[in-house]
CSV table of C-alpha atoms and ligand atoms in Angstrom, one decimal:
chain,number,residue,atom,x,y,z
A,1,MET,CA,5.8,-26.3,7.8
A,2,ARG,CA,9.6,-27.1,7.1
A,3,MET,CA,10.1,-23.7,6.2
A,4,LEU,CA,9.0,-22.2,9.6
A,5,LEU,CA,11.3,-24.5,11.1
A,6,ALA,CA,14.2,-23.1,9.2
A,7,PHE,CA,13.1,-19.6,10.3
A,8,VAL,CA,13.3,-20.5,14.1
A,9,ALA,CA,16.4,-21.9,13.6
A,10,CYS,CA,17.8,-19.2,11.9
A,11,ALA,CA,16.6,-16.8,14.5
A,12,ALA,CA,18.0,-18.7,17.3
A,13,VAL,CA,21.4,-18.6,15.8
A,14,SER,CA,21.1,-15.0,15.1
A,15,PHE,CA,20.1,-13.8,18.5
A,16,PRO,CA,23.4,-14.6,20.7
A,17,HIS,CA,25.2,-12.3,18.2
A,18,THR,CA,23.0,-9.4,19.4
A,19,ALA,CA,22.8,-10.1,23.0
A,20,CYS,CA,22.7,-12.6,25.8
A,21,GLY,CA,20.9,-12.7,29.1
A,22,ALA,CA,18.3,-9.8,29.5
A,23,ARG,CA,18.0,-9.0,25.9
A,24,ALA,CA,17.4,-12.6,24.9
A,25,VAL,CA,14.9,-13.1,27.3
A,26,GLU,CA,13.3,-9.8,26.0
A,27,ASN,CA,13.0,-11.4,22.7
A,28,ASP,CA,11.6,-14.5,23.9
A,29,SER,CA,8.8,-12.7,25.9
A,30,MET,CA,8.4,-10.3,22.4
A,31,ASN,CA,8.1,-13.4,20.4
A,32,GLY,CA,5.5,-15.2,22.4
A,33,LEU,CA,3.3,-11.9,22.3
A,34,ALA,CA,3.9,-11.6,18.4
A,35,GLU,CA,2.7,-15.1,18.1
A,36,ARG,CA,-0.6,-14.3,20.2
A,37,TYR,CA,-0.9,-11.2,17.6
A,38,VAL,CA,-0.6,-13.3,14.6
A,39,LYS,CA,-3.2,-15.4,15.9
A,40,LEU,CA,-5.5,-12.8,16.8
A,41,VAL,CA,-5.2,-11.4,13.2
A,42,LEU,CA,-6.0,-14.8,11.9
A,43,ALA,CA,-8.9,-15.0,14.2
A,44,LEU,CA,-10.2,-11.5,12.9
A,45,GLY,CA,-9.9,-12.8,9.5
A,46,GLN,CA,-12.7,-15.3,9.9
A,47,HIS,CA,-15.0,-12.7,10.3
A,48,ASP,CA,-13.6,-10.4,7.6
A,49,ALA,CA,-12.5,-11.9,4.4
A,50,ASP,CA,-10.6,-8.9,3.4
A,51,TYR,CA,-8.7,-8.6,6.7
A,52,VAL,CA,-5.8,-10.9,6.0
A,53,ASP,CA,-3.7,-9.4,3.1
A,54,ALA,CA,-1.0,-11.7,3.4
A,55,TYR,CA,0.0,-14.8,5.7
A,56,TYR,CA,2.8,-17.1,5.3
A,57,GLY,CA,3.5,-18.1,8.9
A,58,PRO,CA,2.6,-21.6,10.1
A,59,PRO,CA,-0.4,-23.3,8.0
A,60,ALA,CA,-1.5,-24.8,11.6
A,61,TRP,CA,-2.1,-21.5,12.8
A,62,ARG,CA,-4.6,-20.7,10.1
A,63,LYS,CA,-6.3,-24.0,10.6
A,64,GLU,CA,-6.6,-23.4,14.2
A,65,ALA,CA,-8.2,-20.0,13.6
A,66,GLU,CA,-10.6,-21.5,11.2
A,67,SER,CA,-11.9,-24.3,13.7
A,68,ALA,CA,-11.8,-22.0,16.9
A,69,ARG,CA,-13.7,-19.3,15.0
A,70,ARG,CA,-13.3,-17.1,18.3
A,71,THR,CA,-16.1,-14.3,18.6
A,72,LEU,CA,-15.2,-10.8,18.4
A,73,ALA,CA,-15.6,-10.3,22.1
A,74,GLU,CA,-13.0,-12.9,22.8
A,75,ILE,CA,-10.8,-11.5,20.1
A,76,ASP,CA,-11.1,-8.2,21.7
A,77,ALA,CA,-10.3,-9.5,25.2
A,78,ASP,CA,-7.4,-11.2,24.2
A,79,ALA,CA,-6.2,-8.3,22.0
A,80,ALA,CA,-6.3,-6.2,25.2
A,81,ALA,CA,-4.2,-8.6,27.5
A,82,VAL,CA,-1.6,-8.7,24.5
A,83,GLN,CA,-1.6,-5.0,24.4
A,84,ASN,CA,-1.1,-4.6,28.0
A,85,ALA,CA,1.7,-7.2,28.1
A,86,VAL,CA,3.6,-5.6,25.0
A,87,ALA,CA,3.1,-2.1,26.9
A,88,ALA,CA,4.6,-3.7,30.0
A,89,ALA,CA,7.7,-4.8,27.7
A,90,ARG,CA,8.6,-1.6,26.6
A,91,PRO,CA,12.3,-1.5,25.6
A,92,ASP,CA,14.4,1.2,27.1
A,93,SER,CA,15.6,4.0,24.8
A,94,SER,CA,19.3,2.5,24.6
A,95,VAL,CA,18.2,-0.5,22.6
A,96,GLU,CA,18.7,-0.6,18.9
A,97,GLU,CA,16.1,1.3,16.8
A,98,THR,CA,14.7,-1.6,15.1
A,99,VAL,CA,13.9,-3.4,18.4
A,100,ARG,CA,11.9,-0.1,19.7
A,101,LEU,CA,10.2,0.0,16.3
A,102,ARG,CA,8.8,-3.5,16.7
A,103,HIS,CA,7.6,-2.6,20.0
A,104,GLU,CA,5.7,0.4,18.7
A,105,TYR,CA,4.9,-1.6,15.7
A,106,LEU,CA,2.7,-4.3,17.8
A,107,MET,CA,1.1,-1.9,20.1
A,108,LYS,CA,-0.2,0.3,17.1
A,109,GLN,CA,-1.1,-2.8,15.1
A,110,LEU,CA,-3.1,-4.1,18.1
A,111,GLY,CA,-4.6,-1.0,18.5
A,112,ALA,CA,-5.9,-0.9,15.0
A,113,LEU,CA,-7.1,-4.4,15.4
A,114,ARG,CA,-9.2,-3.5,18.2
A,115,ALA,CA,-10.7,-0.7,16.4
A,116,ARG,CA,-11.8,-2.6,13.5
A,117,VAL,CA,-13.2,-5.2,16.1
A,118,SER,CA,-15.3,-2.5,17.8
A,119,MET,CA,-16.4,-1.2,14.0
A,120,MET,CA,-17.5,-4.7,13.3
A,121,GLN,CA,-19.4,-4.8,16.5
A,122,GLY,CA,-21.4,-1.5,15.6
A,123,LYS,CA,-19.1,1.3,16.8
A,124,LYS,CA,-19.4,4.3,14.4
A,125,LEU,CA,-16.4,6.6,13.8
A,126,THR,CA,-16.1,9.7,11.8
A,127,PHE,CA,-13.7,9.2,8.6
A,128,ASP,CA,-10.9,10.9,10.5
A,129,GLU,CA,-11.3,9.2,13.7
A,130,GLU,CA,-11.4,5.8,11.6
A,131,SER,CA,-8.3,6.6,9.6
A,132,LYS,CA,-6.5,7.8,12.7
A,133,ALA,CA,-7.5,4.5,14.5
A,134,LEU,CA,-7.0,2.3,11.6
A,135,TYR,CA,-4.2,4.0,9.7
A,136,ASP,CA,-2.3,5.9,12.3
A,137,ALA,CA,-2.8,9.1,10.4
A,138,VAL,CA,-5.5,11.9,9.2
A,139,ALA,CA,-5.6,13.2,6.1
A,140,PRO,CA,-6.0,17.1,5.5
A,141,THR,CA,-9.2,18.7,4.5
A,142,HIS,CA,-9.4,20.6,1.3
A,143,ALA,CA,-12.0,23.2,0.1
A,144,GLU,CA,-14.0,22.9,-3.3
A,145,GLY,CA,-12.2,26.2,-4.3
A,146,GLU,CA,-8.9,24.7,-4.1
A,147,PHE,CA,-9.9,22.1,-7.0
A,148,ASP,CA,-11.8,24.8,-8.7
A,149,ALA,CA,-8.3,26.4,-9.2
A,150,ILE,CA,-6.8,23.4,-11.0
A,151,LEU,CA,-10.0,22.6,-12.8
A,152,ALA,CA,-9.6,26.2,-14.5
A,153,GLU,CA,-6.4,25.3,-15.3
A,154,LEU,CA,-7.0,21.9,-17.1
A,155,GLU,CA,-10.2,23.7,-18.8
A,156,ALA,CA,-7.5,26.1,-20.6
A,157,ARG,CA,-5.3,23.2,-21.5
A,158,LEU,CA,-8.2,20.9,-22.6
A,159,PRO,CA,-10.6,23.1,-25.0
A,160,GLY,CA,-13.6,21.9,-26.6
A,161,PRO,CA,-17.1,20.9,-25.8
A,162,GLY,CA,-18.4,19.3,-22.6
A,163,THR,CA,-17.3,19.4,-19.0
A,164,VAL,CA,-13.7,19.2,-18.0
A,165,SER,CA,-14.1,15.5,-17.0
A,166,GLU,CA,-15.7,14.6,-20.2
A,167,ARG,CA,-12.8,16.3,-22.0
A,168,PHE,CA,-10.3,14.9,-19.8
A,169,ASP,CA,-11.7,11.4,-20.5
A,170,ALA,CA,-11.8,11.9,-24.2
A,171,PHE,CA,-8.2,13.1,-24.0
A,172,ARG,CA,-6.9,10.1,-21.8
A,173,SER,CA,-9.0,7.5,-23.9
A,174,ARG,CA,-6.6,8.4,-26.7
A,175,PHE,CA,-3.9,6.9,-24.9
A,176,THR,CA,-5.6,3.4,-23.9
A,177,ILE,CA,-3.7,0.4,-24.4
A,178,PRO,CA,-5.3,-2.0,-26.6
A,179,LYS,CA,-6.3,-5.2,-25.0
A,180,ALA,CA,-4.3,-7.3,-27.2
A,181,ARG,CA,-1.2,-5.5,-26.2
A,182,LEU,CA,-1.9,-5.4,-22.5
A,183,ASP,CA,0.4,-8.1,-21.4
A,184,ALA,CA,3.5,-7.3,-23.8
A,185,THR,CA,3.3,-3.6,-22.6
A,186,PHE,CA,3.1,-4.8,-18.8
A,187,LYS,CA,5.9,-7.1,-19.2
A,188,VAL,CA,8.4,-4.2,-20.6
A,189,ALA,CA,7.3,-2.1,-17.7
A,190,ILE,CA,8.0,-4.8,-15.2
A,191,GLU,CA,11.0,-5.3,-16.4
A,192,GLY,CA,11.9,-1.5,-16.5
A,193,CYS,CA,10.7,-1.1,-13.0
A,194,ARG,CA,12.8,-4.5,-11.9
A,195,SER,CA,16.0,-3.4,-13.6
A,196,ARG,CA,15.9,0.1,-12.1
A,197,THR,CA,15.0,-1.1,-8.9
A,198,LEU,CA,17.7,-3.9,-8.8
A,199,ALA,CA,20.5,-1.3,-9.5
A,200,HIS,CA,20.0,0.2,-6.2
A,201,LEU,CA,18.4,-2.6,-4.1
A,202,PRO,CA,19.4,-6.1,-3.7
A,203,LEU,CA,16.8,-8.8,-3.7
A,204,PRO,CA,17.0,-12.4,-2.9
A,205,ALA,CA,18.0,-14.4,-6.4
A,206,GLU,CA,14.8,-16.5,-6.2
A,207,GLU,CA,12.2,-13.7,-5.8
A,208,SER,CA,9.7,-13.8,-8.5
A,209,PHE,CA,5.9,-13.2,-9.3
A,210,THR,CA,3.1,-14.3,-11.3
A,211,ILE,CA,1.0,-11.9,-13.3
A,212,GLU,CA,-3.0,-12.5,-13.7
A,213,TYR,CA,-5.6,-10.4,-15.5
A,214,VAL,CA,-9.0,-10.2,-13.8
A,215,THR,CA,-12.4,-8.7,-13.9
A,216,ASN,CA,-15.3,-7.5,-11.6
A,217,LYS,CA,-13.1,-6.1,-8.8
A,218,SER,CA,-13.2,-2.6,-7.2
A,219,TRP,CA,-9.5,-2.1,-7.5
A,220,SER,CA,-7.4,-1.7,-10.6
A,221,GLY,CA,-4.5,-3.8,-9.3
A,222,TYR,CA,-3.6,-5.9,-6.4
A,223,ASN,CA,-0.4,-7.8,-5.1
A,224,TRP,CA,-1.0,-10.9,-3.2
A,225,TYR,CA,1.9,-11.7,-1.4
A,226,GLN,CA,2.7,-15.8,-0.9
A,227,GLY,CA,5.6,-16.0,1.0
A,228,ASN,CA,9.0,-17.4,0.0
A,229,TYR,CA,9.8,-14.2,-2.0
A,230,ARG,CA,6.8,-14.8,-4.3
A,231,SER,CA,3.6,-12.7,-5.3
A,232,LEU,CA,0.6,-13.0,-7.4
A,233,ILE,CA,0.1,-9.5,-9.0
A,234,GLN,CA,-3.4,-9.1,-10.5
A,235,VAL,CA,-4.4,-6.6,-13.0
A,236,ASN,CA,-8.1,-5.7,-13.3
A,237,THR,CA,-9.1,-5.1,-17.2
A,238,ASP,CA,-13.0,-3.9,-16.4
A,239,LEU,CA,-12.4,-0.6,-17.5
A,240,PRO,CA,-10.0,0.6,-20.3
A,241,VAL,CA,-6.0,0.6,-19.1
A,242,PHE,CA,-4.5,3.9,-19.9
A,243,ALA,CA,-0.7,4.4,-21.0
A,244,ASP,CA,0.5,5.5,-17.7
A,245,ARG,CA,-0.9,2.7,-15.6
A,246,ALA,CA,1.8,0.4,-17.1
A,247,ILE,CA,4.8,1.9,-15.2
A,248,ASP,CA,2.3,3.1,-12.3
A,249,LEU,CA,1.0,-0.7,-12.0
A,250,ALA,CA,4.3,-2.5,-12.4
A,251,CYS,CA,6.1,0.1,-9.9
A,252,HIS,CA,3.3,0.0,-7.2
A,253,GLU,CA,2.5,-3.7,-7.3
A,254,GLY,CA,5.9,-4.8,-8.4
A,255,TYR,CA,9.3,-3.2,-8.1
A,256,PRO,CA,10.0,-1.3,-5.7
A,257,GLY,CA,6.5,-1.6,-4.5
A,258,HIS,CA,4.3,-4.2,-2.8
A,259,HIS,CA,6.3,-7.2,-4.2
A,260,VAL,CA,9.7,-5.8,-2.6
A,261,TYR,CA,8.2,-4.4,0.5
A,262,ASN,CA,7.0,-7.7,1.4
A,263,VAL,CA,10.1,-9.5,0.0
A,264,LEU,CA,12.3,-7.3,2.4
A,265,LEU,CA,10.1,-7.9,5.2
A,266,GLU,CA,10.3,-11.6,5.1
A,267,LYS,CA,14.0,-11.3,4.3
A,268,THR,CA,15.0,-9.0,7.2
A,269,LEU,CA,12.6,-9.4,10.0
A,270,VAL,CA,10.8,-12.8,9.4
A,271,ARG,CA,13.9,-14.9,8.3
A,272,ASN,CA,16.7,-13.2,9.7
A,273,ARG,CA,15.2,-12.0,13.0
A,274,GLY,CA,12.6,-14.8,13.7
A,275,TRP,CA,9.9,-12.0,14.2
A,276,ILE,CA,7.0,-13.7,13.1
A,277,GLU,CA,4.3,-11.2,13.2
A,278,PHE,CA,5.7,-9.8,9.9
A,279,SER,CA,4.5,-13.1,8.3
A,280,VAL,CA,0.8,-11.7,8.5
A,281,TYR,CA,-0.3,-8.4,6.9
A,282,PRO,CA,-3.5,-7.5,8.3
A,283,LEU,CA,-5.3,-4.9,5.7
A,284,HIS,CA,-6.9,-2.6,7.9
A,285,SER,CA,-3.8,-1.5,9.9
A,286,PRO,CA,-1.2,1.4,10.0
A,287,GLN,CA,1.3,-0.8,8.0
A,288,SER,CA,-0.9,-0.3,5.1
A,289,LEU,CA,-0.3,3.7,4.8
A,290,VAL,CA,3.4,2.7,4.6
A,291,ALA,CA,2.7,-0.2,2.1
A,292,GLU,CA,0.7,2.1,-0.4
A,293,GLY,CA,2.7,5.1,0.2
A,294,SER,CA,6.0,3.6,-0.3
A,295,ALA,CA,4.5,1.8,-3.5
A,296,ASN,CA,3.3,4.9,-4.8
A,297,TYR,CA,6.5,6.9,-3.9
A,298,GLY,CA,8.6,4.0,-5.5
A,299,ILE,CA,7.2,4.9,-9.0
A,300,ASP,CA,9.2,8.2,-8.7
A,301,MET,CA,12.0,6.4,-7.2
A,302,ALA,CA,12.3,4.0,-10.1
A,303,PHE,CA,11.2,6.8,-12.6
A,304,PRO,CA,12.2,10.0,-11.8
A,305,MET,CA,11.1,12.7,-14.5
A,306,PRO,CA,12.2,13.2,-17.1
A,307,GLU,CA,13.4,9.5,-17.3
A,308,ARG,CA,10.0,8.3,-17.1
A,309,LEU,CA,9.0,10.3,-20.2
A,310,GLU,CA,12.1,8.8,-22.1
A,311,PHE,CA,11.1,5.4,-21.3
A,312,GLU,CA,7.5,6.1,-22.3
A,313,ARG,CA,8.5,7.4,-25.5
A,314,SER,CA,11.1,4.6,-26.1
A,315,THR,CA,9.6,1.7,-24.8
A,316,ILE,CA,6.0,1.8,-23.2
A,317,PHE,CA,4.2,3.8,-26.1
A,318,PRO,CA,5.7,1.4,-28.8
A,319,ALA,CA,4.9,-1.8,-27.0
A,320,ALA,CA,1.3,-0.2,-26.6
A,321,GLY,CA,1.1,0.6,-30.3
A,322,LEU,CA,0.6,4.4,-29.3
A,323,ASP,CA,2.5,7.4,-31.0
A,324,PRO,CA,5.4,8.4,-28.7
A,325,ALA,CA,5.0,11.8,-30.0
A,326,GLY,CA,1.8,12.3,-28.0
A,327,VAL,CA,4.0,11.6,-24.4
A,328,ASP,CA,5.0,15.3,-23.3
A,329,ASP,CA,1.3,16.3,-23.8
A,330,TYR,CA,-0.2,13.4,-21.8
A,331,TYR,CA,2.2,13.7,-18.8
A,332,ALA,CA,1.7,17.3,-18.9
A,333,VAL,CA,-2.1,17.2,-18.5
A,334,LEU,CA,-1.6,14.0,-16.0
A,335,SER,CA,0.6,16.0,-13.7
A,336,LEU,CA,-2.1,18.8,-13.5
A,337,ALA,CA,-4.9,16.2,-12.6
A,338,ASP,CA,-2.8,14.3,-10.2
A,339,ARG,CA,-3.2,17.7,-8.1
A,340,LEU,CA,-6.8,16.5,-7.7
A,341,SER,CA,-6.0,13.3,-6.0
A,342,TYR,CA,-7.1,14.6,-2.7
A,343,ALA,CA,-10.9,15.3,-3.8
A,344,GLY,CA,-11.0,11.5,-3.8
A,345,ASN,CA,-10.4,11.8,0.0
A,346,GLU,CA,-12.9,14.5,0.3
A,347,ALA,CA,-15.6,12.4,-1.5
A,348,ALA,CA,-14.9,9.5,0.8
A,349,ARG,CA,-15.0,11.7,3.9
A,350,ARG,CA,-18.4,13.3,2.9
A,351,TYR,CA,-19.7,10.0,1.9
A,352,LEU,CA,-19.0,7.9,5.0
A,353,ASN,CA,-19.6,10.9,7.4
A,354,GLY,CA,-23.2,10.6,5.9
A,355,GLU,CA,-23.2,14.2,4.2
A,356,ILE,CA,-23.8,12.9,0.9
A,357,ASP,CA,-25.1,9.4,-0.5
A,358,ALA,CA,-23.5,7.2,-2.8
A,359,ASP,CA,-25.0,9.1,-6.1
A,360,GLY,CA,-23.3,12.4,-4.3
A,361,ALA,CA,-20.2,10.7,-3.8
A,362,ALA,CA,-19.9,9.8,-7.6
A,363,ARG,CA,-21.0,13.1,-8.6
A,364,TRP,CA,-18.3,14.5,-6.4
A,365,LEU,CA,-15.7,12.3,-7.9
A,366,GLU,CA,-16.8,13.3,-11.5
A,367,ARG,CA,-16.7,17.0,-11.0
A,368,TYR,CA,-13.7,17.3,-8.7
A,369,GLY,CA,-11.6,14.1,-9.3
A,370,LEU,CA,-12.0,13.9,-13.0
A,371,TYR,CA,-13.3,10.2,-12.9
A,372,SER,CA,-15.4,9.4,-15.8
A,373,ALA,CA,-19.1,7.8,-14.6
A,374,PRO,CA,-18.1,4.2,-14.9
A,375,ARG,CA,-14.7,5.1,-13.0
A,376,ALA,CA,-16.7,7.0,-10.5
A,377,ARG,CA,-19.1,4.1,-9.7
A,378,GLN,CA,-16.0,1.7,-9.3
A,379,ARG,CA,-14.3,4.4,-7.0
A,380,VAL,CA,-17.5,4.3,-4.8
A,381,ARG,CA,-17.5,0.6,-4.8
A,382,PHE,CA,-14.1,0.7,-3.4
A,383,ILE,CA,-14.8,3.3,-1.1
A,384,ASP,CA,-17.9,0.9,0.4
A,385,GLN,CA,-15.5,-1.9,0.5
A,386,TYR,CA,-12.2,-0.2,2.0
A,387,ARG,CA,-13.5,3.0,3.4
A,388,SER,CA,-10.8,5.2,4.7
A,389,TYR,CA,-8.1,3.2,3.4
A,390,VAL,CA,-8.1,5.5,0.6
A,391,ILE,CA,-6.1,8.2,2.5
A,392,ASN,CA,-3.2,5.4,2.4
A,393,TYR,CA,-2.4,6.3,-1.6
A,394,ASN,CA,-2.3,10.0,-1.6
A,395,LEU,CA,-1.4,10.9,1.9
A,396,GLY,CA,0.8,7.6,2.2
A,397,LYS,CA,3.1,8.8,-0.7
A,398,ASP,CA,3.4,12.4,0.7
A,399,MET,CA,4.3,11.4,3.9
A,400,VAL,CA,6.9,8.4,2.7
A,401,ALA,CA,8.4,11.1,0.4
A,402,ARG,CA,8.6,13.8,2.9
A,403,TYR,CA,10.4,11.3,5.4
A,404,VAL,CA,12.9,9.7,2.6
A,405,GLU,CA,13.8,13.3,1.4
A,406,ALA,CA,14.5,14.7,4.9
A,407,GLU,CA,16.2,11.5,6.2
A,408,SER,CA,18.2,11.7,2.8
A,409,GLY,CA,19.4,15.1,3.2
A,410,GLY,CA,17.0,16.5,0.6
A,411,GLY,CA,19.5,16.6,-2.2
A,412,THR,CA,19.6,15.3,-5.4
A,413,ASP,CA,22.0,12.3,-4.4
A,414,ALA,CA,19.8,9.2,-5.9
A,415,ALA,CA,22.0,6.7,-3.8
A,416,ARG,CA,21.2,8.2,-0.3
A,417,ARG,CA,17.4,8.4,-1.4
A,418,TRP,CA,17.3,4.7,-2.2
A,419,ASP,CA,19.5,3.9,0.7
A,420,VAL,CA,16.8,5.3,3.2
A,421,PHE,CA,13.8,4.1,1.1
A,422,THR,CA,15.3,0.6,1.2
A,423,ARG,CA,15.5,0.8,5.0
A,424,LEU,CA,12.3,2.0,5.4
A,425,LEU,CA,10.7,-1.0,3.4
A,426,SER,CA,13.0,-3.2,5.8
A,427,SER,CA,11.8,-2.0,9.0
A,428,PRO,CA,8.8,-2.0,11.3
A,429,ARG,CA,8.2,1.7,10.9
A,430,LEU,CA,4.8,2.9,10.9
A,431,PRO,CA,3.0,6.2,10.0
A,432,SER,CA,3.5,8.3,13.1
A,433,GLY,CA,7.3,7.3,12.9
A,434,LEU,CA,7.5,9.0,9.5
A,435,ASN,CA,6.8,12.2,11.1
A,436,GLN,CA,10.0,12.6,13.2
B,1,LIG,ZN1,-1.3,-1.0,-3.5
């Protein structure tokens, strides 16, 4: 509570610098609507345990949501009223871009909240309708033939008995991080991601995170943002963790991924501007595409090739007790397999549209996505839980990559790319705002 008063005081001080009179009134009315939005997200969280991914606003608001337990119909009616009020408060085109983005953000996040309510009330959407309504984007479709061509290349690269998936799994298993070395390997990976991020992007001195190893989850890693620049990062050890996952997870969950995105939103929007809506993060909302997309693109930002190969050879493989001589071969195969990532979206699309059942989805993932049988089952569990959220990872990455590369002039200047990337992570920009 004390922390919140500090935020508000800070905001009150900062507004007179930016405007007076009409602009200050505009801010006040938007702040009132933002508060109602936060309370709506917390209210919906009472009906869906996954919905509120992070919240560090006033604790009393969460308690209020718990005791009021508003019905879905009440939540929808209030969300419609807030949406109308936000629409009526549209800023004119002369105001600062961040203020215009804030307005669009609230409109779209409220729209997604209402779509989620309607789904929970029984409304059926196709996969593409759902991803558009919740995540402000639609993933492209791909025919089996496109994946077959990539699989043929992999088949030639991985000779031997069994299907391509089995051969890929056998190949990848040679690069498993032994459980006893997992923590030490993650620690050097995080340090590598953190130092490369800090070289380009300043973070508050007090930022930190805790890492935990967990089991029985549908995901491989998770960042739980706690507020006050702190995160809890969990790594799932149900299945063997392969060497490439150390850098991938450390960048994606930590630096410059989810942890950094949340820290920058807290610093620039919640603390500096007093925009309380950014103290809550509803999982099924357009913000997730930017979160997942930037976390995945952030891996390439921190470790562009061939620097990544060098770091794997010098640091990650030795920490994991693996022979660094295998690095080039391993990453050549992985970069081919990565081109199959959209096969996962196809499996989810067909499964959620009712064209195939859970077994069919698992078989599709094994055949076209190169998932081993247990990983395919884990992925179907993920699709059951998070549904069209799957597009946020690969489509999100591609959208963020296109945006950052276009905005930074498409050259090789890393400083310009980091600058655009940092501004994206510090802003309310949503997926449709990446397509300009
Ligand atoms: Zn993520």
